[in-house]
Short mmCIF file of C-alpha atoms and ligand atoms in Angstrom, two decimals:
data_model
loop_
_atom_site.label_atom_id
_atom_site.label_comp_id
_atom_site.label_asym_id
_atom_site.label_seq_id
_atom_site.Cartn_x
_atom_site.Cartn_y
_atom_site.Cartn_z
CA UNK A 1 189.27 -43.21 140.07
CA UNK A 2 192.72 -44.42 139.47
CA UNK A 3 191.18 -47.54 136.94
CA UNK A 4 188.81 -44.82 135.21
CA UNK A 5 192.24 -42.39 134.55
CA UNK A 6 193.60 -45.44 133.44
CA UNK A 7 191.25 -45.42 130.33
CA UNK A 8 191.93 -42.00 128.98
CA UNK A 9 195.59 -42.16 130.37
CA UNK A 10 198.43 -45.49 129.16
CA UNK A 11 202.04 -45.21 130.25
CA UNK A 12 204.92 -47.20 129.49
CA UNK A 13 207.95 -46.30 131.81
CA UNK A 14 211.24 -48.06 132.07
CA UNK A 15 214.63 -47.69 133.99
CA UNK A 16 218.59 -48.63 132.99
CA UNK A 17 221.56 -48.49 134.30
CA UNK A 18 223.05 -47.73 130.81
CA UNK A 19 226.56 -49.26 129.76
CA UNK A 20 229.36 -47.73 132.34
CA UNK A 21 227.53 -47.85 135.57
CA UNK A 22 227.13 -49.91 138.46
CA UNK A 23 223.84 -48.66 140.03
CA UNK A 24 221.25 -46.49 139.06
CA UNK A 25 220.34 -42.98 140.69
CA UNK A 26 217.31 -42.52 138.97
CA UNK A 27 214.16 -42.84 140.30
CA UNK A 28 210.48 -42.91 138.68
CA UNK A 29 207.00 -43.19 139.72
CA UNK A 30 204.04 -44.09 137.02
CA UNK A 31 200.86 -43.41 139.28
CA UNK A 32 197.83 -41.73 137.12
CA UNK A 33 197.40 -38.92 136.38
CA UNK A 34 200.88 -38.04 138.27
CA UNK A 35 204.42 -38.67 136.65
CA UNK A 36 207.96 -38.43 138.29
CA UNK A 37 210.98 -38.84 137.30
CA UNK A 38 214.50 -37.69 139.88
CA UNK A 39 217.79 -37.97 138.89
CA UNK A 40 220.05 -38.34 141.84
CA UNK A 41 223.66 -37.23 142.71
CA UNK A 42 225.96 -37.15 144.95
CA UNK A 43 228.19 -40.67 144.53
CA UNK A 44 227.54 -44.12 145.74
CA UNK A 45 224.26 -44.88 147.28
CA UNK A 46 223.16 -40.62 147.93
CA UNK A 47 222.18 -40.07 144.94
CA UNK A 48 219.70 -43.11 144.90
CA UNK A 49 218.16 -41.83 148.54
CA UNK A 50 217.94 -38.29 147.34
CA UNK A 51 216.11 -39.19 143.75
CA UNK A 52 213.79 -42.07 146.87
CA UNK A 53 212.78 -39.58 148.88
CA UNK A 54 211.81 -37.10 146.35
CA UNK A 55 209.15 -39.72 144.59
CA UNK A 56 208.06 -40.66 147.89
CA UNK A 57 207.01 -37.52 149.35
CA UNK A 58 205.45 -36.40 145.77
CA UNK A 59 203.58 -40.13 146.10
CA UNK A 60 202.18 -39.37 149.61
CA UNK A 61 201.18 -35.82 148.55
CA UNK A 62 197.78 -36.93 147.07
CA UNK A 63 198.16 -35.12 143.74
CA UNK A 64 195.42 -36.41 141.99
CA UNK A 65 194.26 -32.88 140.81
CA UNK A 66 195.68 -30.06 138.96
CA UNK A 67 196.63 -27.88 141.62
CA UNK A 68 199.77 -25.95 140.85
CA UNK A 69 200.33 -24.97 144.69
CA UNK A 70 199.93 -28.36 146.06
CA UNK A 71 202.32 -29.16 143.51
CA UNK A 72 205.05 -26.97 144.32
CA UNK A 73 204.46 -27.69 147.61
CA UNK A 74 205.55 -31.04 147.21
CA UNK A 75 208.65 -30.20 145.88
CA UNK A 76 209.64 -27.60 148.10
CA UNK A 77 208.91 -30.41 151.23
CA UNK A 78 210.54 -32.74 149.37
CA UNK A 79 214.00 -30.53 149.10
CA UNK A 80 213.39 -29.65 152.63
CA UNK A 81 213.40 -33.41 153.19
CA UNK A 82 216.38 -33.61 151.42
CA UNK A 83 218.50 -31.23 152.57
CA UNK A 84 217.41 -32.34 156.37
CA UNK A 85 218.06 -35.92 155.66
CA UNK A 86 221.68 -35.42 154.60
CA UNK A 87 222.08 -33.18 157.57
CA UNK A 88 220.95 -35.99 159.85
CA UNK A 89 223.48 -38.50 157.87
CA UNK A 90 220.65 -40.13 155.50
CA UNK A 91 222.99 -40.65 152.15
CA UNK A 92 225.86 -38.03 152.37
CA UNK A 93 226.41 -34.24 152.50
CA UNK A 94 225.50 -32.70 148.96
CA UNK A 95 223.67 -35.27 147.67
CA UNK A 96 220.52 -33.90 145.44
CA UNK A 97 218.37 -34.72 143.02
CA UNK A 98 216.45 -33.71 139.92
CA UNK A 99 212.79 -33.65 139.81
CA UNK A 100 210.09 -33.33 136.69
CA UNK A 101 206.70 -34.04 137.49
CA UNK A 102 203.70 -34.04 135.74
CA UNK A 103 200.14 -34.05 136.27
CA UNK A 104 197.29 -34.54 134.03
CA UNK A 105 193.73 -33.44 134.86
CA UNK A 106 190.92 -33.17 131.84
CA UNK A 107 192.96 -31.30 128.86
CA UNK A 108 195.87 -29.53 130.82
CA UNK A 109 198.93 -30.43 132.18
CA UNK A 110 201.06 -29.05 134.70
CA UNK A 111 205.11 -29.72 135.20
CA UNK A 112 207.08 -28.74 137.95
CA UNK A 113 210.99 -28.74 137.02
CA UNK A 114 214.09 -28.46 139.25
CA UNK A 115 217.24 -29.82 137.33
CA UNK A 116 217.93 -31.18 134.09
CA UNK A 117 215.44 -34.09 133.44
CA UNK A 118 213.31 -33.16 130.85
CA UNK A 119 209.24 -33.13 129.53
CA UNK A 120 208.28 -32.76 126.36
CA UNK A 121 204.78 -33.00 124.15
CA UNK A 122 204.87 -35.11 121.35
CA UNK A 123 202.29 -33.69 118.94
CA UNK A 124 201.00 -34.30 115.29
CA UNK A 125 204.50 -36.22 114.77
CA UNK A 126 206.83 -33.74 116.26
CA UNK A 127 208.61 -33.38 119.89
CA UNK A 128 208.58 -29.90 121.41
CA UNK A 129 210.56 -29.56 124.77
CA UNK A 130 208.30 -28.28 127.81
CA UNK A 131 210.76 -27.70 130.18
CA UNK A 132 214.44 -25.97 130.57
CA UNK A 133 217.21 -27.23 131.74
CA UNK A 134 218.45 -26.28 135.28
CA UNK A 135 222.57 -26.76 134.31
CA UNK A 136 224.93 -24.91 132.74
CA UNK A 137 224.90 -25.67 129.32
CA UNK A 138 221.19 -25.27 129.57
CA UNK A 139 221.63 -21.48 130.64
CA UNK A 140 224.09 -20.86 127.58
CA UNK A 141 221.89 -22.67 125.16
CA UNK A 142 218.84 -20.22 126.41
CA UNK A 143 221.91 -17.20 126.10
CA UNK A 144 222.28 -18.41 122.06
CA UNK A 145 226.02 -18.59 123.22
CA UNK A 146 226.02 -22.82 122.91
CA UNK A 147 224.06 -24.68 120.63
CA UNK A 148 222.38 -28.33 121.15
CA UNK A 149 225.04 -30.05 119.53
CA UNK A 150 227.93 -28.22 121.36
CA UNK A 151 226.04 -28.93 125.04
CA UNK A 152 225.85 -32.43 124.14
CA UNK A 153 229.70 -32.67 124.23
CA UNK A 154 230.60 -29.70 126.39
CA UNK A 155 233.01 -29.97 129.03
CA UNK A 156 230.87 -29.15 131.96
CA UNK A 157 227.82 -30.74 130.57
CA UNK A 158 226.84 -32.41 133.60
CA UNK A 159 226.69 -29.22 135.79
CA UNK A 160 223.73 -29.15 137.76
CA UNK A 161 222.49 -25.18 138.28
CA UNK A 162 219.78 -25.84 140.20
CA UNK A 163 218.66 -29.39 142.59
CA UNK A 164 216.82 -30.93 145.45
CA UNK A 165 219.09 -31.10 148.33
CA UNK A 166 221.41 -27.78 147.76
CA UNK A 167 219.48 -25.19 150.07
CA UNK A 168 215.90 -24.44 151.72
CA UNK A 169 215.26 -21.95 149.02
CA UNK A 170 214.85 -24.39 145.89
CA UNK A 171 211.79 -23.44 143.86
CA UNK A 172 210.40 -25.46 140.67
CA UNK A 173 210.06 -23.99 137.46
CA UNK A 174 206.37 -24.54 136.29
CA UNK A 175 204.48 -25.12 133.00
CA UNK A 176 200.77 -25.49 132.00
CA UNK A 177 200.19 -26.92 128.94
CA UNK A 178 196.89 -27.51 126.67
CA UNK A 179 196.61 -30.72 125.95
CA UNK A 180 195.07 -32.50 122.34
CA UNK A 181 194.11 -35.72 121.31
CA UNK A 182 196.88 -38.18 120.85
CA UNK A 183 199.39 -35.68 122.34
CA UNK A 184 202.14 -37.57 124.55
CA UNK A 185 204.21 -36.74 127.29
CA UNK A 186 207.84 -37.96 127.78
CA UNK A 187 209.19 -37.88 130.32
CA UNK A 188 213.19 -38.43 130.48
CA UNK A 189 216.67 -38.37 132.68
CA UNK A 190 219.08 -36.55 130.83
CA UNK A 191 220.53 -40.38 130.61
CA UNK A 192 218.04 -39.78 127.22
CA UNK A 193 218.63 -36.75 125.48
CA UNK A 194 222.33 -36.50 126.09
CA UNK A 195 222.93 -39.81 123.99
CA UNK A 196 219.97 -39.17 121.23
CA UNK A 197 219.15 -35.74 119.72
CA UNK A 198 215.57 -34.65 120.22
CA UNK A 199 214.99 -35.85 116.45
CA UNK A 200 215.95 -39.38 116.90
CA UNK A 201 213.86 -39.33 120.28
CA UNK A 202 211.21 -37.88 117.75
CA UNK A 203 211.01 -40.29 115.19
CA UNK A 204 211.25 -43.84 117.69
CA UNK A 205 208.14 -41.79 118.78
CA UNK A 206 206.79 -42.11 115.48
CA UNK A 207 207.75 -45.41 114.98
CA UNK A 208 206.19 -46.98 118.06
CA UNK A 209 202.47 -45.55 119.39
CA UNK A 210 201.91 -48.61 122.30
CA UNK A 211 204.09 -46.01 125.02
CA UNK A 212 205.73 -49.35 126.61
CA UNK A 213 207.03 -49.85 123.12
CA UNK A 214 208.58 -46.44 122.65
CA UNK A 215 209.79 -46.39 126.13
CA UNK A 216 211.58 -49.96 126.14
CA UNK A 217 212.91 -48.89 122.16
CA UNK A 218 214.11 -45.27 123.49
CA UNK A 219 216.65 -46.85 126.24
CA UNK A 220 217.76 -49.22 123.90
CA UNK A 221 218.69 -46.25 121.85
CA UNK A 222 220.39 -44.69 123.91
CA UNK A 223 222.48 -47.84 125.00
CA UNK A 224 223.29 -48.59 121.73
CA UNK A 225 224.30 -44.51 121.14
CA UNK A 226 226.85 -45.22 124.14
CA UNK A 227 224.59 -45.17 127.49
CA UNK A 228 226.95 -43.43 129.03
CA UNK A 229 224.24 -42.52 132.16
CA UNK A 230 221.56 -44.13 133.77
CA UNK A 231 218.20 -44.15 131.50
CA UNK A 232 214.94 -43.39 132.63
CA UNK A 233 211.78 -42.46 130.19
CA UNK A 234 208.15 -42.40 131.20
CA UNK A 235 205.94 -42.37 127.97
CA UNK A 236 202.05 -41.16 128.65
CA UNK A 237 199.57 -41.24 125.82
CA UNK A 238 197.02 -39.33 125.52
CA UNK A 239 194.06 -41.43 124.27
CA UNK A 240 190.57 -40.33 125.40
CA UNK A 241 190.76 -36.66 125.88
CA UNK A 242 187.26 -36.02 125.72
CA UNK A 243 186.89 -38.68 128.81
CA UNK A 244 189.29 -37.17 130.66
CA UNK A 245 187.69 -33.55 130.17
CA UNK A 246 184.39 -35.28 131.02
CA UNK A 247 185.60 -37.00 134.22
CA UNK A 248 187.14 -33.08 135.28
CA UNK A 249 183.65 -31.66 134.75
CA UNK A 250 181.88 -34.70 136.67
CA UNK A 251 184.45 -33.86 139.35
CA UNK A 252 183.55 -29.91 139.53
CA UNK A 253 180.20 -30.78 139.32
CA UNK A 254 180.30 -33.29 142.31
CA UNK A 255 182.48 -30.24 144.14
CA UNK A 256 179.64 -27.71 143.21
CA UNK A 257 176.90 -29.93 144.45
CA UNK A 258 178.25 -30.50 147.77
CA UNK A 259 178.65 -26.96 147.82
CA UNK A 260 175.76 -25.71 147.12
CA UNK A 261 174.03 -27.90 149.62
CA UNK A 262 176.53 -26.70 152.45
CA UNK A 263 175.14 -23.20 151.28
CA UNK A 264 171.73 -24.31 150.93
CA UNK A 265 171.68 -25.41 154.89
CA UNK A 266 173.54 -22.68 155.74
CA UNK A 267 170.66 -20.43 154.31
CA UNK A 268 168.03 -22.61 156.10
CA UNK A 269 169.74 -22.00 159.08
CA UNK A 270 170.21 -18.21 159.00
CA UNK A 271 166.36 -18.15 157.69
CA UNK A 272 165.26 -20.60 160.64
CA UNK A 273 167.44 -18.18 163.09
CA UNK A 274 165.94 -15.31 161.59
CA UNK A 275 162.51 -16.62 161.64
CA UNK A 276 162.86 -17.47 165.40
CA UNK A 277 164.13 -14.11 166.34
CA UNK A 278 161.45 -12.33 164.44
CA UNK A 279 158.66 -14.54 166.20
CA UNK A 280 160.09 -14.32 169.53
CA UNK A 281 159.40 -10.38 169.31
CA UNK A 282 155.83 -10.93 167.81
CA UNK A 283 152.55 -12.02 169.43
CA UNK A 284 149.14 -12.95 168.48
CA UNK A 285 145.68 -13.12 169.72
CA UNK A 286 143.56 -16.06 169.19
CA UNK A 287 140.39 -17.95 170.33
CA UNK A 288 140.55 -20.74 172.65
CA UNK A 289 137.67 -22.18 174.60
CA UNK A 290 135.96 -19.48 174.01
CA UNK A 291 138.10 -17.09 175.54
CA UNK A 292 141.26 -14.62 173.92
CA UNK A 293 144.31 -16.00 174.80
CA UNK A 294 147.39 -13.88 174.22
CA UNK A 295 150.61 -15.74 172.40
CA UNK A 296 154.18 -14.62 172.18
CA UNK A 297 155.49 -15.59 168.43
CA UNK A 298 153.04 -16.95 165.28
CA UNK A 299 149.93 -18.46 164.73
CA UNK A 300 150.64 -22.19 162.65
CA UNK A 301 153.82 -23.17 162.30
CA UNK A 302 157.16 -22.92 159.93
CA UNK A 303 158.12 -26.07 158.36
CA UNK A 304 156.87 -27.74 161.02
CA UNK A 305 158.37 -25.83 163.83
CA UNK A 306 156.03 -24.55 166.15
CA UNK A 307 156.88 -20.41 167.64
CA UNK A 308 154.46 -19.58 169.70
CA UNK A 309 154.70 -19.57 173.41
CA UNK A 310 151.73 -18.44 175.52
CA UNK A 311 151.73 -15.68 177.96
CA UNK A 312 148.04 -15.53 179.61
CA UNK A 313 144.52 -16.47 178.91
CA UNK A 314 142.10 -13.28 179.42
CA UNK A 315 138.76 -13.09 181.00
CA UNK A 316 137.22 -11.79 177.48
CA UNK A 317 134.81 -13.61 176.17
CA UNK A 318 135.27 -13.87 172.39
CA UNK A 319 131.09 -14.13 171.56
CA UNK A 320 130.83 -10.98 173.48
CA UNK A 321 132.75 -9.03 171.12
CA UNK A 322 131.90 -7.73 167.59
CA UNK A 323 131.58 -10.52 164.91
CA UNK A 324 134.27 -9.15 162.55
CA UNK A 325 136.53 -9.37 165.78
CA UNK A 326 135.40 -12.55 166.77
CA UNK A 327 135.60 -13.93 163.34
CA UNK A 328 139.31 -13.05 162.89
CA UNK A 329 140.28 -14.07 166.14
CA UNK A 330 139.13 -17.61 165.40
CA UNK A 331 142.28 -17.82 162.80
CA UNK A 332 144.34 -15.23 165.16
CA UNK A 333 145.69 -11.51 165.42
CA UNK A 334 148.85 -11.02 164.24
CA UNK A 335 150.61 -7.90 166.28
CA UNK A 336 154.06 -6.92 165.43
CA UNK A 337 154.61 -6.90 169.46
CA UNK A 338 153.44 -7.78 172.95
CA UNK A 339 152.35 -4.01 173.46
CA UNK A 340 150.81 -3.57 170.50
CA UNK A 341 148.96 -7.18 171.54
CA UNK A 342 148.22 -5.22 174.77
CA UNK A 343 146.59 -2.15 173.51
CA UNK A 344 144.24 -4.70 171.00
CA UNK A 345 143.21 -6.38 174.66
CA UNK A 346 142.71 -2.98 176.68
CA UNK A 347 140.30 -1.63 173.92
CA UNK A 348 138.54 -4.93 173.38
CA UNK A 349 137.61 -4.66 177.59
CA UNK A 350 136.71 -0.86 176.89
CA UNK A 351 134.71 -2.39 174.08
CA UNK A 352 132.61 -5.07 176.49
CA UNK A 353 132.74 -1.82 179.19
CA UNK A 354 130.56 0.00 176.94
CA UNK A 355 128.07 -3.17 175.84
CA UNK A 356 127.55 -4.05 179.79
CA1 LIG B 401 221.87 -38.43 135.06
#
C-alpha cells in the first residue's frame, strides 16, 4: 500500500537546529499518506519528549485513511499521554507540544492543528495558509488588531494559546481540503514562517518542484534570514491525483464487496432459517413401496438440504386409490400441516371403505 501511495504521493522533509540553539525540539514523521510535524516546549530535553511522544502515538494510530475521528482521536490520546507523562516525571512539568498533521486519501486532505506549526497548499504558484495559529499574535492577527509583519516581531510572539501537554481538554482544530493536481502541502515549525514571510516561502516553492529540494532550500532560508528557532518543513507533492482517487475507489470498492458478501450470507442464513421453520410445520404425502407414507417438511430438497422427516407409513395402498390421486402422490402432496395431511389420509380410507 505504502509503495503504491508512494507513486501518487513524494515528500521531502528536513530538520535544523537553526543558528542559536543547542538541540532541537521539533519532531517530524514522513510516513504516506500521514504527515507530522510537533514543536516541543518546555526547556532542556521536555520539549523534545513532548514533540516524541506526540509522533509516536499518531505513528501507532494506523491512520492510513481519511477518518477525521480517528484522527482527533490521536491527538487527544496523545495530549493525554502528555500531560500523564509529565505527571509521572517523563520530561518536566509543563512541557507541551505543537502538533499539525495531515492526511491524504484520493483528492482530500484532512489537518488536525493544536499550536502554532503551520499547513499550507501551494497551488497554481501561490501559498494559501490552511491552518491558524494557536498563540497570541495569531488571535490578534484573526482580530485585524496585528498585522503579519507586526506578529513577526511582536513582543510575545512566541506565546503558545493552545498545546499538547497543558490540560485533558485539548481539542485540534480541523480542516478538509480539496485537493488538485500538482497542489503541495507544507508543512512547517514556526522555526519557518517566523524568519521568511509567506511570499519568500512562496516563491523557493516556485523555484524548486523536486519537494527534497524546496525543503533542504527553505531551512537554508531561514538560517540565512537569522534561524533564530529550530526548522522543520515537510514538503508533499501532489503528483498523480487521478491514482490516488483511483486507489480510494479500489479501496471502497474492496470495503463494499466484503460487505455485501457478509450481507449476502447473512440473507442465506435468515432464508435457510426461514425455510427450515416453514418446512418443519409442513408435511407431505408421497408413494413409497407402494404404500402412502406421511412426511413432516418438503418433498426434494433446498440447495441440497434435505427437510423432510417421516412420521408413519400407512396401510393404504396407493393402486387402490383413484388414478389422479395415485398419480400425484407418486411426485407427493404438499399440505400446509400435519392435520391437514391427516384429514387427506382419513378420507382416502373412507375412499377404499366405500370401493371394498
Ligand atoms: Ca519553535
Amino acid at each position: 500500500m505504502k509503495a503504491r501511495e508512494n507513486r501518487a504521493l513524494t515528500a521531502g522533509s528536513r530538520t535544523d537546529l537553526g543558528c542559536l540553539r543547542d538541540h532541537n525540539e521539533d519532531s517530524l514523521l514522513v510516513k504516506a499518506p500521514l504527515y507530522v510535524i510537533a514543536d516541543g516546549m518546555g526547556g532542556h530535553a521536555a520539549g523534545e519528549i513532548a514533540s516524541e511522544i506526540a509522533i509516536r502515538t499518531l505513528e501507532q494510530a494506523q491512520l492510513t485513511h481519511l477518518d477525521p475521528d480517528a484522527l482527533r482521536r490521536a491527538v487527544v490520546e496523545a495530549n493525554g499521554l502528555i500531560v500523564q507523562g509529565a505527571k509521572k516525571g517523563l520530561g518536566r512539568k509543563g512541557m507541551g507540544t505543537t502538533l499539525t498533521a495531515a492526511i491524504i486519501e484520493g483528492n482530500q486532505l484532512l489537518v488536525a492543528q493544536v499550536g502554532d506549526s503551520r499547513a499550507y497548499l501551494h497551488q497554481n504558484g501561490r501559498l494559501r495558509p490552511i491552518t491558524r495559529d494557536h498563540s497570541l499574535v495569531g488571535e490578534l492577527i484573526s482580530l485585524g488588531q496585528l498585522t503579519e509583519e507586526e506578529a513577526r516581531v511582536h513582543p510575545n510572539r512566541s506565546v503558545i494559546t493552545r498545546a499538547l501537554g497543558s490540560d485533558m481538554s485539548v481539542q485540534p482544530d480541523m480542516y478538509e481540503i480539496r485537493l488538485h493536481e500538482r497542489d503541495r502541502l507544507l508543512l512547517c515549525s514556526d522555526g519557518l514562517n517566523s524568519m521568511l514571510e509567506d511570499t519568500v516561502i512562496e516563491e523557493i516553492l516556485n523555484l524548486y518542484p523536486d519537494p527534497q529540494e524546496a525543503a533542504d532550500m527553505l531551512v537554508g532560508a531561514a538560517r540565512d534570514a537569522g534561524g533564530f528557532d529550530n526548522i522543520t518543513v515537510i514538503v508533499v507533492n501532489i503528483d498523480n491525483l487521478e491514482f490516488l482517487a483511483r486507489s480510494k475507489q479500489k479501496r471502497r470498492f474492496k470495503r463494499g464487496v466484503v460487505g455485501f458478501a457478509l450481507a449476502f450470507i447473512l440473507l442465506i442464513g435468515v432464508t435457510i432459517g426461514g425455510v427450515y421453520g416453514y418446512a418443519h410445520n409442513a408435511a407431505f404425502l408421497i408413494e413409497e413401496n407402494g404404500y402412502v407414507v406421511l412426511y413432516r417438511g418438503l418433498p426434494g430438497d433446498f440447495i441440497g438440504i434435505e427437510l423432510k422427516w417421516m412420521e408413519r407409513i400407512t396401510s393404504i395402498p396407493v393402486d387402490k386409490l383413484n388414478p389422479t390421486t395415485a398419480g400425484e402422490l407418486k411426485k407427493g402432496i404438499q399440505t400446509g400441516s400435519l392435520e391437514e395431511a391427516e384429514r387427506l389420509l382419513a378420507l382416502y380410507e373412507s375412499q377404499l371403505n366405500m370401493r371394498t
